[in-house]
Every structure is written in C-alpha cells, then in structure tokens.
mmCIF file of C-alpha atoms in Angstrom:
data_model
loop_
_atom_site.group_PDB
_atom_site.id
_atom_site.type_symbol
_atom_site.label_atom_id
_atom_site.label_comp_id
_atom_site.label_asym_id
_atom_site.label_seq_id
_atom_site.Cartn_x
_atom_site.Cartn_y
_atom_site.Cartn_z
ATOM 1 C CA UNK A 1 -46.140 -229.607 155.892
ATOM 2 C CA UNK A 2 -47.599 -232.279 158.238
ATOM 3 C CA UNK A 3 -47.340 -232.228 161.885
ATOM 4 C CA UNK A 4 -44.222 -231.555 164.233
ATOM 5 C CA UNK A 5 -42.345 -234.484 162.995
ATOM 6 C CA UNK A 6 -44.038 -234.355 159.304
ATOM 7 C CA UNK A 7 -45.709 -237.688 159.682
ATOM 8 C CA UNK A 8 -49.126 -239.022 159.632
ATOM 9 C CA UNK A 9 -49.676 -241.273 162.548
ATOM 10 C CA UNK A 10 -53.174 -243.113 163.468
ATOM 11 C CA UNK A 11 -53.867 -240.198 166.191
ATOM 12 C CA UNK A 12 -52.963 -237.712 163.537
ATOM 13 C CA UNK A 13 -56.233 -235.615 163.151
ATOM 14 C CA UNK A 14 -56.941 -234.920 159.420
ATOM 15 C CA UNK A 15 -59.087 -232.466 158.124
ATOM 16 C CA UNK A 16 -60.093 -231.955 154.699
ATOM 17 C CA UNK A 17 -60.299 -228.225 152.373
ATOM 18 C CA UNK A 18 -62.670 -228.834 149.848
ATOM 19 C CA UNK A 19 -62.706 -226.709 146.983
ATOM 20 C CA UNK A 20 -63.299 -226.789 143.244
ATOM 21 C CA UNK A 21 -59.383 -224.504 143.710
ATOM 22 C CA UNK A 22 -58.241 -225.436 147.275
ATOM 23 C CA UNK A 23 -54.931 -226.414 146.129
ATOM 24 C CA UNK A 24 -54.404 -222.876 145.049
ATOM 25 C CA UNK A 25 -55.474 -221.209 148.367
ATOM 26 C CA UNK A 26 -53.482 -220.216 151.463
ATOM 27 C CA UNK A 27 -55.631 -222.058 153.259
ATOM 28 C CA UNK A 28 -54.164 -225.292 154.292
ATOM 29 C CA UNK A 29 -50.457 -224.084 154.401
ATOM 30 C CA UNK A 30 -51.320 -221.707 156.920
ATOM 31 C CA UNK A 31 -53.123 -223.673 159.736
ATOM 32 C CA UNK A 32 -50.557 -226.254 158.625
ATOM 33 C CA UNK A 33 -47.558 -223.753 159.810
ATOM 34 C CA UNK A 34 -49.760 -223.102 162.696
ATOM 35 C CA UNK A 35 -50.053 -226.848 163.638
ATOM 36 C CA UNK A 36 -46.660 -227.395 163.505
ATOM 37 C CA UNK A 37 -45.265 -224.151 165.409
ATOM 38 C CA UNK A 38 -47.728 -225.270 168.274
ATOM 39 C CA UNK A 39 -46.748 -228.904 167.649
ATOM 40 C CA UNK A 40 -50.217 -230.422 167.414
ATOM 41 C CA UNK A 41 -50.584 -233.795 165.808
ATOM 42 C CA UNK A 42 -52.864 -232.646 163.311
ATOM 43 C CA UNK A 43 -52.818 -231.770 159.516
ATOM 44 C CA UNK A 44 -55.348 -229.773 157.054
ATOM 45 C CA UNK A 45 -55.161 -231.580 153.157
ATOM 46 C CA UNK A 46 -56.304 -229.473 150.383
ATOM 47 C CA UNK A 47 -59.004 -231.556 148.310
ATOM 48 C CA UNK A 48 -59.231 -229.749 144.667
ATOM 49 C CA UNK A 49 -62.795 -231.092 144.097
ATOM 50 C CA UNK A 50 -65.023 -230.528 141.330
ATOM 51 C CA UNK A 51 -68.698 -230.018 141.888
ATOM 52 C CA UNK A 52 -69.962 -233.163 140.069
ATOM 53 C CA UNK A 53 -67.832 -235.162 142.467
ATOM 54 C CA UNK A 54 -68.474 -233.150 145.545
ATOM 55 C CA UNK A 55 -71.376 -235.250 146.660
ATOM 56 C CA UNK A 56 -69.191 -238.174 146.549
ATOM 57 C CA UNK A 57 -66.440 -236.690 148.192
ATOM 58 C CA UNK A 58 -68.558 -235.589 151.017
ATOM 59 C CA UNK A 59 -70.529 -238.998 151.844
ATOM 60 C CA UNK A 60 -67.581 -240.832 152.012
ATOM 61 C CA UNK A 61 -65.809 -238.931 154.928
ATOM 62 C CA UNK A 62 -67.963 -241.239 157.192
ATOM 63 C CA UNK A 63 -65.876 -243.690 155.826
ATOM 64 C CA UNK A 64 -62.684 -242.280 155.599
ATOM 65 C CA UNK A 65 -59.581 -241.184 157.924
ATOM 66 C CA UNK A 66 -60.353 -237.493 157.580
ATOM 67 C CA UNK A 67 -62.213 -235.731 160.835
ATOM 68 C CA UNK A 68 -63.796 -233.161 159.003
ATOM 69 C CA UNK A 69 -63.964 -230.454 156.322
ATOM 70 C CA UNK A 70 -63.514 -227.060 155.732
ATOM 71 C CA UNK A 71 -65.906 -225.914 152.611
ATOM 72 C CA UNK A 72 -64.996 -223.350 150.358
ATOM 73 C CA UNK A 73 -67.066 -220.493 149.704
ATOM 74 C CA UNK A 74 -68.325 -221.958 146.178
ATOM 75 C CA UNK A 75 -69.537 -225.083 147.929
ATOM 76 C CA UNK A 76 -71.247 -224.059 151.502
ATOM 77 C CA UNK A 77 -74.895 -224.479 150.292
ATOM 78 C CA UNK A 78 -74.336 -227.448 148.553
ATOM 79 C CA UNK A 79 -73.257 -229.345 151.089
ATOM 80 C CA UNK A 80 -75.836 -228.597 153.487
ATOM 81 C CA UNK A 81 -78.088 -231.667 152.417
ATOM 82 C CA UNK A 82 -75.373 -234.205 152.960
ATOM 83 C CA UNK A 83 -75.192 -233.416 156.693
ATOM 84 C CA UNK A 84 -76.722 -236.009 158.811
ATOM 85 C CA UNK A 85 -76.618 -233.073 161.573
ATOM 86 C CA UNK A 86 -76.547 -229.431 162.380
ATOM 87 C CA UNK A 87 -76.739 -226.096 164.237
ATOM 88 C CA UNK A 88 -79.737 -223.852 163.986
ATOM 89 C CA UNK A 89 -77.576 -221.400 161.791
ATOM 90 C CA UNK A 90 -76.894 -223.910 159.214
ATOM 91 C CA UNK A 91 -80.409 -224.423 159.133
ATOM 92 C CA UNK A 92 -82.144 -221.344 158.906
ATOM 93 C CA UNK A 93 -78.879 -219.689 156.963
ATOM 94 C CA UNK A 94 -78.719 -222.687 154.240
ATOM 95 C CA UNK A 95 -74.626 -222.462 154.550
ATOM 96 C CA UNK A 96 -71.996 -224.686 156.318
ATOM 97 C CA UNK A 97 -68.885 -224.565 155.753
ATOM 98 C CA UNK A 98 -67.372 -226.604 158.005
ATOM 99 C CA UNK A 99 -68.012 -230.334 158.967
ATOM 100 C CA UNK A 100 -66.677 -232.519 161.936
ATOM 101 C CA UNK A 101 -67.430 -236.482 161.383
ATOM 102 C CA UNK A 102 -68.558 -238.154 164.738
ATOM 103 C CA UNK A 103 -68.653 -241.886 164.485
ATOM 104 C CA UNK A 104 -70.602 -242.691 161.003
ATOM 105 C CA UNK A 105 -72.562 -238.986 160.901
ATOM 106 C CA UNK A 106 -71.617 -235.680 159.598
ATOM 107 C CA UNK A 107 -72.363 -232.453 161.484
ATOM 108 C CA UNK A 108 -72.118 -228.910 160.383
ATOM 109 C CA UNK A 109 -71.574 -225.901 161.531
ATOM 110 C CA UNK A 110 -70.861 -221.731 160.346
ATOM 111 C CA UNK A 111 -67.692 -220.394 161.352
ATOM 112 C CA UNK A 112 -66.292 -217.826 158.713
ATOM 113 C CA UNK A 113 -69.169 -215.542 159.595
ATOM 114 C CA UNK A 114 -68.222 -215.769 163.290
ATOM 115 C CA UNK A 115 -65.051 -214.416 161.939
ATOM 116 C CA UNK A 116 -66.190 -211.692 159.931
ATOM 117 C CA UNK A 117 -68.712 -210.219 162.653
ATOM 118 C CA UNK A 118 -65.242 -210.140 165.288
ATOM 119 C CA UNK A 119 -63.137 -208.646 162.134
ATOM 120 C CA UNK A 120 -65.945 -206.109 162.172
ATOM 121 C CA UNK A 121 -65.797 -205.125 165.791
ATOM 122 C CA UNK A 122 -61.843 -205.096 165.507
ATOM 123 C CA UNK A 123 -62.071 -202.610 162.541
ATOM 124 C CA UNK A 124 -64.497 -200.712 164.996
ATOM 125 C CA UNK A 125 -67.112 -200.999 162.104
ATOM 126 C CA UNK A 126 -70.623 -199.934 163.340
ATOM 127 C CA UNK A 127 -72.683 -198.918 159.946
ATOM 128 C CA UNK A 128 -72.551 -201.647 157.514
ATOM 129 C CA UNK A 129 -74.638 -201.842 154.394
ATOM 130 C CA UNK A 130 -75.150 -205.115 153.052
ATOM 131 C CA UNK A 131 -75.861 -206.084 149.354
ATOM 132 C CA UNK A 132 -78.139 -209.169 148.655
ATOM 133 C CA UNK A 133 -80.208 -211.097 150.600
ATOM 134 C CA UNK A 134 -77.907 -215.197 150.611
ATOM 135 C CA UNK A 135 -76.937 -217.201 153.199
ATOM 136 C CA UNK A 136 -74.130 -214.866 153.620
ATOM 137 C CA UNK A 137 -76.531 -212.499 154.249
ATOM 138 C CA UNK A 138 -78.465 -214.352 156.557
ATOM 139 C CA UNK A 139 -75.741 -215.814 158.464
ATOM 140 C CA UNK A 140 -74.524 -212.363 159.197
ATOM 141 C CA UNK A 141 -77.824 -211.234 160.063
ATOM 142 C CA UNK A 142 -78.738 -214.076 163.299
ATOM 143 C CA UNK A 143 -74.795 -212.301 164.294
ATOM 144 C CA UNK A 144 -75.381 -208.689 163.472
ATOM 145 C CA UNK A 145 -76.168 -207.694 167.262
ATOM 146 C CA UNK A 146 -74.451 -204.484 168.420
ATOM 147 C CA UNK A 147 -74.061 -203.327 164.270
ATOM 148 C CA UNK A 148 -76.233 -200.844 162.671
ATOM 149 C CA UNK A 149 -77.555 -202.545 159.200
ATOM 150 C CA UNK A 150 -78.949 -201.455 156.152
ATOM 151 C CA UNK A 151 -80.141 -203.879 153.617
ATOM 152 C CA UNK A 152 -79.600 -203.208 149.544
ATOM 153 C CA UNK A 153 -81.255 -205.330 147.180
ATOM 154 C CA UNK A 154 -82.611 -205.255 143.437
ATOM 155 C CA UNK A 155 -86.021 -206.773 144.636
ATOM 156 C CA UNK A 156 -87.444 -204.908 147.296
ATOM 157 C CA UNK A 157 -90.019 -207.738 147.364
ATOM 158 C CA UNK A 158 -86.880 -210.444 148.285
ATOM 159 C CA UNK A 159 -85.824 -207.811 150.825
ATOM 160 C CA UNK A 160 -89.479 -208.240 152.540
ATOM 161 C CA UNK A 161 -88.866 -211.572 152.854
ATOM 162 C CA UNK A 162 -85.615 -211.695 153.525
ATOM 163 C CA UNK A 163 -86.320 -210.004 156.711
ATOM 164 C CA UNK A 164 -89.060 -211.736 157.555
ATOM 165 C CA UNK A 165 -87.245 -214.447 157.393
ATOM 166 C CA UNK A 166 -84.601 -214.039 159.614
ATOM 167 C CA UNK A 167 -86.696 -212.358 162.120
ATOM 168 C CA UNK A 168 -85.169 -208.245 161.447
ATOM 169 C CA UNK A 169 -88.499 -205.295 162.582
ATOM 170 C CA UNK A 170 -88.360 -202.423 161.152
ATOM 171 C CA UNK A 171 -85.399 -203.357 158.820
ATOM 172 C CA UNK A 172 -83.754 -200.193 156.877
ATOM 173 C CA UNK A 173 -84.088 -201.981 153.405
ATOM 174 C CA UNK A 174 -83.189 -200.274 149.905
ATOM 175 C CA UNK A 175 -83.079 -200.736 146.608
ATOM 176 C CA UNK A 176 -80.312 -200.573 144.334
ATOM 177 C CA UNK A 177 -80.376 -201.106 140.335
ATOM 178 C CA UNK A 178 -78.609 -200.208 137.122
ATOM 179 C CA UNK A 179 -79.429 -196.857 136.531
ATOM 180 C CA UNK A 180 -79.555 -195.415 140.023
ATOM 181 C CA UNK A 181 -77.157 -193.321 141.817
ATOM 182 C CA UNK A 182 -75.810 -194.960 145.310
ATOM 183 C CA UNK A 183 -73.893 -193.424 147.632
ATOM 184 C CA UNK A 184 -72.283 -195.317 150.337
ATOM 185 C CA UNK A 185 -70.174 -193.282 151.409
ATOM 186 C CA UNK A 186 -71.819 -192.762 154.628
ATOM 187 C CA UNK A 187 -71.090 -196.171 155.808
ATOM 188 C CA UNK A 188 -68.215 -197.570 157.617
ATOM 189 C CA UNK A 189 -68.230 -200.737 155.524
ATOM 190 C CA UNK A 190 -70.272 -202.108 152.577
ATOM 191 C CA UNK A 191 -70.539 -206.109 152.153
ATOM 192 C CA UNK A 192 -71.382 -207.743 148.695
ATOM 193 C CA UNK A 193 -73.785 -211.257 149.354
ATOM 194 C CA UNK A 194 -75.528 -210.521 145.931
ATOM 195 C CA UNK A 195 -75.409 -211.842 142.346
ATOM 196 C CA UNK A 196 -74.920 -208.587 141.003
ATOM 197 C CA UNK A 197 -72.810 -208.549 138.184
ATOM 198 C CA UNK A 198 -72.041 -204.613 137.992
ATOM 199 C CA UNK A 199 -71.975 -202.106 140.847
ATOM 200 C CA UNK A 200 -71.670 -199.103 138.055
ATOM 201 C CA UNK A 201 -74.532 -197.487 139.742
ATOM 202 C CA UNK A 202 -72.346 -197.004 143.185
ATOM 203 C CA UNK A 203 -71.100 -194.063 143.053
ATOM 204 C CA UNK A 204 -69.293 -193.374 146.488
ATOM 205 C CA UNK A 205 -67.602 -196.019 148.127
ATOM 206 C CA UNK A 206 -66.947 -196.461 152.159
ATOM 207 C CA UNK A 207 -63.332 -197.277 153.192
ATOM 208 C CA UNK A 208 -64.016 -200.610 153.561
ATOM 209 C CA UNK A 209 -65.777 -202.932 151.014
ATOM 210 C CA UNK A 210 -65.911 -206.954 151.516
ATOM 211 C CA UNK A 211 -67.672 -209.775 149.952
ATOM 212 C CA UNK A 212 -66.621 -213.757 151.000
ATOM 213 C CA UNK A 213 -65.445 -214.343 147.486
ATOM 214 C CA UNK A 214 -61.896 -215.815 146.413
ATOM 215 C CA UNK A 215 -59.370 -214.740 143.986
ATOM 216 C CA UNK A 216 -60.777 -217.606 141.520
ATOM 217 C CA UNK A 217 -64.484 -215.857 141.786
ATOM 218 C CA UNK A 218 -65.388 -212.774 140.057
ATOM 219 C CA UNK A 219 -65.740 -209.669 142.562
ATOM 220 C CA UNK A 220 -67.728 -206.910 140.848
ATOM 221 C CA UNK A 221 -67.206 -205.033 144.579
ATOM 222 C CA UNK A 222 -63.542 -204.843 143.805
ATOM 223 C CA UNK A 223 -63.634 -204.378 140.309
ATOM 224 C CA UNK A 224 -65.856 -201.121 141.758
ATOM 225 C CA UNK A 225 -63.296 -200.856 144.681
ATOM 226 C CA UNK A 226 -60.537 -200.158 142.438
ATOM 227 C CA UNK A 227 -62.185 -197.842 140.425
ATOM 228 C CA UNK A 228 -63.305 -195.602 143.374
ATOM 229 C CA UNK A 229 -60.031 -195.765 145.150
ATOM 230 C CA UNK A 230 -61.891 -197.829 148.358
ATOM 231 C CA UNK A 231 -60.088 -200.656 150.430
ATOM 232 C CA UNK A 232 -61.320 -204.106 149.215
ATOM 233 C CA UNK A 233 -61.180 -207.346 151.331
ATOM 234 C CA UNK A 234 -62.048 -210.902 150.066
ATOM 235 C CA UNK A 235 -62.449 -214.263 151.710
ATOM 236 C CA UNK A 236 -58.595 -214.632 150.754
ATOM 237 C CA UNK A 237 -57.277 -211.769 152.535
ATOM 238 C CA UNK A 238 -59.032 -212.818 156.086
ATOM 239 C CA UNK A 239 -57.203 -216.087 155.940
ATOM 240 C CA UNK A 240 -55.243 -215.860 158.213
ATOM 241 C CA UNK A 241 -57.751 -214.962 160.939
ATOM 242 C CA UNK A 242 -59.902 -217.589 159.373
ATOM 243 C CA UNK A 243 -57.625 -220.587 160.196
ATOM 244 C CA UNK A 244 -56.993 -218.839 163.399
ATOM 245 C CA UNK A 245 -60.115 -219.568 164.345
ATOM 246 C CA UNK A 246 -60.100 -223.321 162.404
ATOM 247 C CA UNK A 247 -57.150 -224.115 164.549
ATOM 248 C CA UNK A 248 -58.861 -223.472 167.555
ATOM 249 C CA UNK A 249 -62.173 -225.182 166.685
ATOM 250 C CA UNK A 250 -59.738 -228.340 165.433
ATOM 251 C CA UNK A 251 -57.491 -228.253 168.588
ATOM 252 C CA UNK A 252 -59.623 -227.579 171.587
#
C-alpha cells in the first residue's frame, strides 16, 4: 500500500523500517493505511536487513531516495555512530531509532520512548519498577518526570553508575538475582531493559509488565507474565500508537 493513488511520485516521501525482521512486523502496513486514509503522499518500505549489512544500508541513505528510517529495536545502538547528527538524548542514551536525512547528513532522534512515557500516563501508571540499566533504561529515565521509579539490577555497582550517569539523587535502586524472592506486586507496572535471561526469582507480578522487545526476540518478562497470570505488552503490541506518533513526526 503506497500513497492515495498507490504510486511513487518524485515528491513521494519515503521512509525506510530497518530491521533484521521488518518485513514480518505491523509496522509499515499500518502507518501505510494511515497515509493513505489521510491521503498524504508518503510511504514507509520495510527493509529486512541483516546486521552485517546494516552499516551499509545506513550510509547510503545520504545517497538514496529514502527521507529517513525507522530502526528496529535490535538495531537502535548500532546505528548511533553512523549519524552525522543528533539530539542530546541520543547522545547521552546511546539509542536512536529514528533518522531523517537532510541534504547529504543523517540526524537522529528517540521517539518510541516518547511513546511509552505518554502510554504510561494514559494507563494512569505512577510506580514503575524498571529492570536493567540500557539505553532503554536511560532514555526512559531523562523522561521519567512526574513517575515514581525504582531501579532493579543484578550489579548494584552498574546501578551506581547508572544513576550517576543520567543525573537520578537519591535513586531507589535494588538488586535482583537468581535465588532471591521479588515481589512486584506493589507496583503499577514493571519494565524489562535487562539481559536477564530468567525472571524465576519474581515471584509477584504487577498488572502490567513491558519490555521494547518484538515477537522475533526472546521475552523472559512474558515467559514470567504468563506464568503469573500478569498482562504483558511488547514493542509489537504498542504499534499502533507507535506509528501514530511516526506519522505525525513524518507529516508535520
């Protein structure tokens, strides 16, 4: 599905969705539904890219037709270093995962975090845990105004620094490790930003749980999820309100 008349033109804008499985997502065939009920000239392409050629891919949208990028979760850190440009977030977070090509440069910017922090306030979340200390995590922490945060991690060293790092005082940080007892159940959502390959030790679950992962990437927090009985949301089931957002950024 292209635009309104399903036709590329020269003033057609084109945006790339790079991912190692972005033919498989949602992705693309929803904000391309969305271009064409609004009838905007403008078409998302889904780029199944592998990460040996993802470097290649990247540096030659200077080049190319295409306007820009959404990255898939798998890939937002590794593009980070091909940007010629970027936000403060990107920066300090080590994540992008979107790019907009002006003249011969690439600039990059965060916007799926944006998303989650509104999805938060619309699911009138206000104590959130959150697992791991990534660029997830630190995206979501320059954001997390107006949210009450607790920080879980294996290394209560790499918490220290964590929050150093992005600048938390007097963060509530806590460990968690196979063969401890956690109970989260005192939380209105838990978020998974970790490497952690089991969460056996969790032992009560909030009604929410949510990591950025997609249905090709292994979620120990729903593997958990379902065996607790808790609610689990992945990067796949916000899509929708992510290319919400993607159509706005592409179309303004």
């Amino acid at each position: 599905m292209m635009n309104n008349d399903n036709q590329i033109s020269k003033q057609t804008t084109l945006f790339g969705y790079i991912g190692e499985h972005a033919g498989v997502s949602r992705f693309s065939a929803v904000l391309n539904k969305k271009f064409k009920e609004n009838a905007k000239d403008a078409m998302m392409i889904p780029m199944n890219i592998r990460a040996d050629d993802l470097y290649f891919t990247v540096s030659n949208m200077k080049e190319s037709h295409v306007n820009g990028a959404v990255i898939s979760s798998e890939y937002v850190t590794d593009v980070v270093e091909l940007l010629d440009n970027a936000n403060e977030m990107v920066k300090r977070s080590g994540m992008c995962d979107i790019i907009y090509k002006e003249d011969k440069s690439l600039r990059g910017d965060i916007f799926s975090v944006r998303v989650l922090t509104e999805y938060l306030k619309d699911m009138r979340a206000a104590k959130i845990a959150i697992i791991g200390t990534n660029h997830y995590a630190k995206a979501f922490s320059f954001l997390a105004c107006g949210f009450e945060v607790a920080y879980f991690n294996d290394s209560l060293e790499n918490l220290m620094t964590f929050t150093q790092e992005v600048e938390i005082n007097n963060a509530d940080i806590n460990r968690i490790a196979e063969g401890m007892e956690i109970d989260f159940s005192t939380f209105d959502v838990v978020m998974d930003f970790s490497n952690m390959r089991s969460f056996e030790m969790i032992s009560r679950l909030p009604t929410l749980c949510l990591d950025m992962k997609n249905t090709k990437q292994i979620s120990p927090l729903k593997q958990r999820s379902i065996e607790l009985g808790a609610n689990y949301v992945s990067y796949d089931d916000l899509i929708d309100t992510l290319t919400q957002k993607v159509f706005t950024l592409i179309t303004k």
